[in-house]
Amino acid sequence: MKGVVTMKALGRHIVAELSFCNEQILGDLDTVKDIMVTAALAAKAEIKEVAFHKFSPQGVSGVVVLGESHVAIHTWPEIGYAAIDIYTCGDKADPYAACNYLADHFQAGSVSKTVMDRGIPTPFGYYSHVISSSYRDSGARKVAQPA
């Protein structure tokens, strides 16, 4: 399109809803932490810090702080649900690889996700974001990377 200027985003943000997950996995603090750390490594991200907490009677929350940003989770094992948040800056880390790893290893039967390009400079001097895709995979665990 004539006159349209595209700007490179500073980062990509995937917000994912993992449903029909393995409840035992979602309720185990050490397993959730191991899966999250390995997902960050699968994304080729640089891990800076790891913090996780187990709630009583159930549920786990945690974050893997990356040199490129973060991978975070909150689980509801009693309903087989995990809320996932993956944000990476730059081109080194692959948030899709992390999301696919998490969906596979939490054994998600359904994945709903929204992908945002964030930190897009505007002609007015402020930064904004654009939702680049939003979709649901029933039974499919691979997160497609937009073309």
PDB file of C-alpha atoms in Angstrom:
ATOM      1  CA  MET A   1       0.000   0.000   0.000  1.00  0.00           C
ATOM      2  CA  LYS A   2       1.302   3.396  -0.918  1.00  0.00           C
ATOM      3  CA  GLY A   3       2.053   5.661   2.028  1.00  0.00           C
ATOM      4  CA  VAL A   4       1.970   2.896   4.661  1.00  0.00           C
ATOM      5  CA  VAL A   5       5.059   2.740   6.845  1.00  0.00           C
ATOM      6  CA  THR A   6       5.668  -0.461   8.767  1.00  0.00           C
ATOM      7  CA  MET A   7       7.783  -0.319  11.896  1.00  0.00           C
ATOM      8  CA  LYS A   8       9.493  -3.212  13.561  1.00  0.00           C
ATOM      9  CA  ALA A   9       8.074  -4.138  16.954  1.00  0.00           C
ATOM     10  CA  LEU A  10      10.362  -4.284  19.969  1.00  0.00           C
ATOM     11  CA  GLY A  11       8.849  -7.595  21.044  1.00  0.00           C
ATOM     12  CA  ARG A  12       6.288 -10.326  20.547  1.00  0.00           C
ATOM     13  CA  HIS A  13       3.800 -11.284  23.259  1.00  0.00           C
ATOM     14  CA  ILE A  14       1.841 -14.554  23.311  1.00  0.00           C
ATOM     15  CA  VAL A  15      -1.045 -14.878  25.773  1.00  0.00           C
ATOM     16  CA  ALA A  16      -2.288 -18.459  25.799  1.00  0.00           C
ATOM     17  CA  GLU A  17      -5.111 -20.348  27.495  1.00  0.00           C
ATOM     18  CA  LEU A  18      -4.245 -24.055  27.848  1.00  0.00           C
ATOM     19  CA  SER A  19      -7.337 -26.185  28.520  1.00  0.00           C
ATOM     20  CA  PHE A  20      -7.844 -29.894  29.187  1.00  0.00           C
ATOM     21  CA  CYS A  21      -4.305 -30.179  30.615  1.00  0.00           C
ATOM     22  CA  ASN A  22      -2.977 -32.971  32.816  1.00  0.00           C
ATOM     23  CA  GLU A  23      -4.171 -31.994  36.313  1.00  0.00           C
ATOM     24  CA  GLN A  24      -1.368 -33.841  38.102  1.00  0.00           C
ATOM     25  CA  ILE A  25       1.291 -31.994  36.141  1.00  0.00           C
ATOM     26  CA  LEU A  26      -0.387 -28.603  36.727  1.00  0.00           C
ATOM     27  CA  GLY A  27      -0.499 -29.196  40.479  1.00  0.00           C
ATOM     28  CA  ASP A  28       3.139 -30.211  40.949  1.00  0.00           C
ATOM     29  CA  LEU A  29       5.412 -27.236  41.705  1.00  0.00           C
ATOM     30  CA  ASP A  30       8.684 -28.905  40.684  1.00  0.00           C
ATOM     31  CA  THR A  31       7.254 -30.293  37.444  1.00  0.00           C
ATOM     32  CA  VAL A  32       5.699 -26.951  36.445  1.00  0.00           C
ATOM     33  CA  LYS A  33       8.962 -25.151  37.209  1.00  0.00           C
ATOM     34  CA  ASP A  34      11.009 -27.677  35.208  1.00  0.00           C
ATOM     35  CA  ILE A  35       8.654 -27.429  32.218  1.00  0.00           C
ATOM     36  CA  MET A  36       8.729 -23.620  32.295  1.00  0.00           C
ATOM     37  CA  VAL A  37      12.524 -23.444  32.507  1.00  0.00           C
ATOM     38  CA  THR A  38      12.921 -25.969  29.698  1.00  0.00           C
ATOM     39  CA  ALA A  39      10.402 -24.046  27.564  1.00  0.00           C
ATOM     40  CA  ALA A  40      12.547 -20.924  27.954  1.00  0.00           C
ATOM     41  CA  LEU A  41      15.596 -22.914  26.895  1.00  0.00           C
ATOM     42  CA  ALA A  42      13.652 -24.348  23.932  1.00  0.00           C
ATOM     43  CA  ALA A  43      13.004 -20.738  22.889  1.00  0.00           C
ATOM     44  CA  LYS A  44      16.780 -20.098  22.968  1.00  0.00           C
ATOM     45  CA  ALA A  45      16.232 -17.475  25.673  1.00  0.00           C
ATOM     46  CA  GLU A  46      18.717 -16.426  28.346  1.00  0.00           C
ATOM     47  CA  ILE A  47      17.392 -17.261  31.838  1.00  0.00           C
ATOM     48  CA  LYS A  48      18.112 -14.622  34.487  1.00  0.00           C
ATOM     49  CA  GLU A  49      15.906 -15.662  37.443  1.00  0.00           C
ATOM     50  CA  VAL A  50      13.256 -18.235  38.350  1.00  0.00           C
ATOM     51  CA  ALA A  51      10.499 -17.732  40.950  1.00  0.00           C
ATOM     52  CA  PHE A  52       7.569 -20.108  41.620  1.00  0.00           C
ATOM     53  CA  HIS A  53       4.954 -20.543  44.356  1.00  0.00           C
ATOM     54  CA  LYS A  54       2.544 -23.398  45.184  1.00  0.00           C
ATOM     55  CA  PHE A  55      -0.837 -22.361  46.536  1.00  0.00           C
ATOM     56  CA  SER A  56      -2.894 -24.251  49.103  1.00  0.00           C
ATOM     57  CA  PRO A  57      -4.856 -26.323  48.394  1.00  0.00           C
ATOM     58  CA  GLN A  58      -3.809 -26.222  44.713  1.00  0.00           C
ATOM     59  CA  GLY A  59      -2.346 -24.191  41.895  1.00  0.00           C
ATOM     60  CA  VAL A  60       1.082 -22.942  40.920  1.00  0.00           C
ATOM     61  CA  SER A  61       2.220 -19.496  39.794  1.00  0.00           C
ATOM     62  CA  GLY A  62       5.620 -18.648  38.499  1.00  0.00           C
ATOM     63  CA  VAL A  63       7.848 -16.653  36.247  1.00  0.00           C
ATOM     64  CA  VAL A  64      11.059 -17.306  34.397  1.00  0.00           C
ATOM     65  CA  VAL A  65      12.735 -13.935  33.942  1.00  0.00           C
ATOM     66  CA  LEU A  66      14.636 -13.798  30.674  1.00  0.00           C
ATOM     67  CA  GLY A  67      17.269 -11.520  29.273  1.00  0.00           C
ATOM     68  CA  GLU A  68      14.641 -11.070  26.532  1.00  0.00           C
ATOM     69  CA  SER A  69      11.687 -10.575  28.994  1.00  0.00           C
ATOM     70  CA  HIS A  70       9.645 -13.399  30.628  1.00  0.00           C
ATOM     71  CA  VAL A  71       7.632 -16.628  30.558  1.00  0.00           C
ATOM     72  CA  ALA A  72       4.897 -16.761  33.217  1.00  0.00           C
ATOM     73  CA  ILE A  73       2.160 -19.178  34.320  1.00  0.00           C
ATOM     74  CA  HIS A  74      -0.741 -19.615  36.708  1.00  0.00           C
ATOM     75  CA  THR A  75      -2.403 -23.034  36.973  1.00  0.00           C
ATOM     76  CA  TRP A  76      -5.810 -24.297  38.065  1.00  0.00           C
ATOM     77  CA  PRO A  77      -5.192 -28.060  38.282  1.00  0.00           C
ATOM     78  CA  GLU A  78      -8.716 -28.733  39.510  1.00  0.00           C
ATOM     79  CA  ILE A  79     -10.065 -27.686  36.103  1.00  0.00           C
ATOM     80  CA  GLY A  80      -7.067 -28.610  33.930  1.00  0.00           C
ATOM     81  CA  TYR A  81      -6.352 -25.010  32.955  1.00  0.00           C
ATOM     82  CA  ALA A  82      -3.160 -22.946  32.696  1.00  0.00           C
ATOM     83  CA  ALA A  83      -2.828 -19.249  31.850  1.00  0.00           C
ATOM     84  CA  ILE A  84       0.430 -18.651  29.971  1.00  0.00           C
ATOM     85  CA  ASP A  85       2.204 -15.391  29.188  1.00  0.00           C
ATOM     86  CA  ILE A  86       5.310 -15.313  26.976  1.00  0.00           C
ATOM     87  CA  TYR A  87       6.996 -12.048  26.025  1.00  0.00           C
ATOM     88  CA  THR A  88      10.290 -11.817  24.168  1.00  0.00           C
ATOM     89  CA  CYS A  89      12.147  -8.809  22.827  1.00  0.00           C
ATOM     90  CA  GLY A  90      14.457  -8.818  19.860  1.00  0.00           C
ATOM     91  CA  ASP A  91      15.026 -11.622  17.382  1.00  0.00           C
ATOM     92  CA  LYS A  92      17.092 -14.114  19.396  1.00  0.00           C
ATOM     93  CA  ALA A  93      14.373 -15.897  21.399  1.00  0.00           C
ATOM     94  CA  ASP A  94      11.440 -17.714  19.770  1.00  0.00           C
ATOM     95  CA  PRO A  95       8.228 -17.347  21.824  1.00  0.00           C
ATOM     96  CA  TYR A  96       6.422 -19.836  19.534  1.00  0.00           C
ATOM     97  CA  ALA A  97       8.903 -22.561  20.485  1.00  0.00           C
ATOM     98  CA  ALA A  98       8.217 -21.882  24.181  1.00  0.00           C
ATOM     99  CA  CYS A  99       4.439 -21.914  23.657  1.00  0.00           C
ATOM    100  CA  ASN A 100       4.553 -25.185  21.709  1.00  0.00           C
ATOM    101  CA  TYR A 101       6.743 -26.770  24.367  1.00  0.00           C
ATOM    102  CA  LEU A 102       4.331 -25.717  27.137  1.00  0.00           C
ATOM    103  CA  ALA A 103       1.231 -26.948  25.285  1.00  0.00           C
ATOM    104  CA  ASP A 104       2.905 -30.306  24.624  1.00  0.00           C
ATOM    105  CA  HIS A 105       4.292 -30.838  28.119  1.00  0.00           C
ATOM    106  CA  PHE A 106       1.170 -29.740  29.999  1.00  0.00           C
ATOM    107  CA  GLN A 107      -0.683 -32.073  27.612  1.00  0.00           C
ATOM    108  CA  ALA A 108      -3.148 -29.365  26.572  1.00  0.00           C
ATOM    109  CA  GLY A 109      -6.153 -30.625  24.644  1.00  0.00           C
ATOM    110  CA  SER A 110      -7.017 -27.107  23.496  1.00  0.00           C
ATOM    111  CA  VAL A 111      -4.971 -23.921  23.132  1.00  0.00           C
ATOM    112  CA  SER A 112      -6.425 -20.444  22.638  1.00  0.00           C
ATOM    113  CA  LYS A 113      -3.912 -17.691  22.030  1.00  0.00           C
ATOM    114  CA  THR A 114      -3.488 -14.082  21.135  1.00  0.00           C
ATOM    115  CA  VAL A 115      -0.225 -12.863  19.639  1.00  0.00           C
ATOM    116  CA  MET A 116       0.681  -9.199  19.906  1.00  0.00           C
ATOM    117  CA  ASP A 117       3.500  -7.237  18.362  1.00  0.00           C
ATOM    118  CA  ARG A 118       4.486  -4.760  21.096  1.00  0.00           C
ATOM    119  CA  GLY A 119       6.592  -1.650  21.271  1.00  0.00           C
ATOM    120  CA  ILE A 120       5.696  -0.351  17.835  1.00  0.00           C
ATOM    121  CA  PRO A 121       6.786   3.279  17.472  1.00  0.00           C
ATOM    122  CA  THR A 122       4.110   5.638  16.172  1.00  0.00           C
ATOM    123  CA  PRO A 123       4.622   8.841  14.190  1.00  0.00           C
ATOM    124  CA  PHE A 124       3.344  10.677  17.284  1.00  0.00           C
ATOM    125  CA  GLY A 125       6.233   9.612  19.519  1.00  0.00           C
ATOM    126  CA  TYR A 126       4.481   7.029  21.668  1.00  0.00           C
ATOM    127  CA  TYR A 127       4.630   3.230  21.410  1.00  0.00           C
ATOM    128  CA  SER A 128       1.714   0.946  20.729  1.00  0.00           C
ATOM    129  CA  HIS A 129       0.871  -2.691  20.024  1.00  0.00           C
ATOM    130  CA  VAL A 130      -0.968  -4.629  17.343  1.00  0.00           C
ATOM    131  CA  ILE A 131      -2.755  -7.936  17.695  1.00  0.00           C
ATOM    132  CA  SER A 132      -1.182  -9.941  14.912  1.00  0.00           C
ATOM    133  CA  SER A 133      -3.273 -13.078  15.418  1.00  0.00           C
ATOM    134  CA  SER A 134      -5.812 -14.657  17.719  1.00  0.00           C
ATOM    135  CA  TYR A 135      -6.966 -18.224  17.345  1.00  0.00           C
ATOM    136  CA  ARG A 136      -7.921 -21.492  19.006  1.00  0.00           C
ATOM    137  CA  ASP A 137      -6.534 -24.947  18.344  1.00  0.00           C
ATOM    138  CA  SER A 138      -8.789 -27.743  19.541  1.00  0.00           C
ATOM    139  CA  GLY A 139      -6.723 -30.821  19.984  1.00  0.00           C
ATOM    140  CA  ALA A 140      -3.823 -29.301  18.050  1.00  0.00           C
ATOM    141  CA  ARG A 141      -0.795 -28.345  20.057  1.00  0.00           C
ATOM    142  CA  LYS A 142       1.356 -26.465  17.556  1.00  0.00           C
ATOM    143  CA  VAL A 143       1.260 -22.684  17.631  1.00  0.00           C
ATOM    144  CA  ALA A 144       1.543 -21.403  14.069  1.00  0.00           C
ATOM    145  CA  GLN A 145       3.880 -18.513  13.489  1.00  0.00           C
ATOM    146  CA  PRO A 146       2.231 -15.814  11.356  1.00  0.00           C
ATOM    147  CA  ALA A 147       3.672 -15.366   7.873  1.00  0.00           C
TER     148      ALA A 147
END
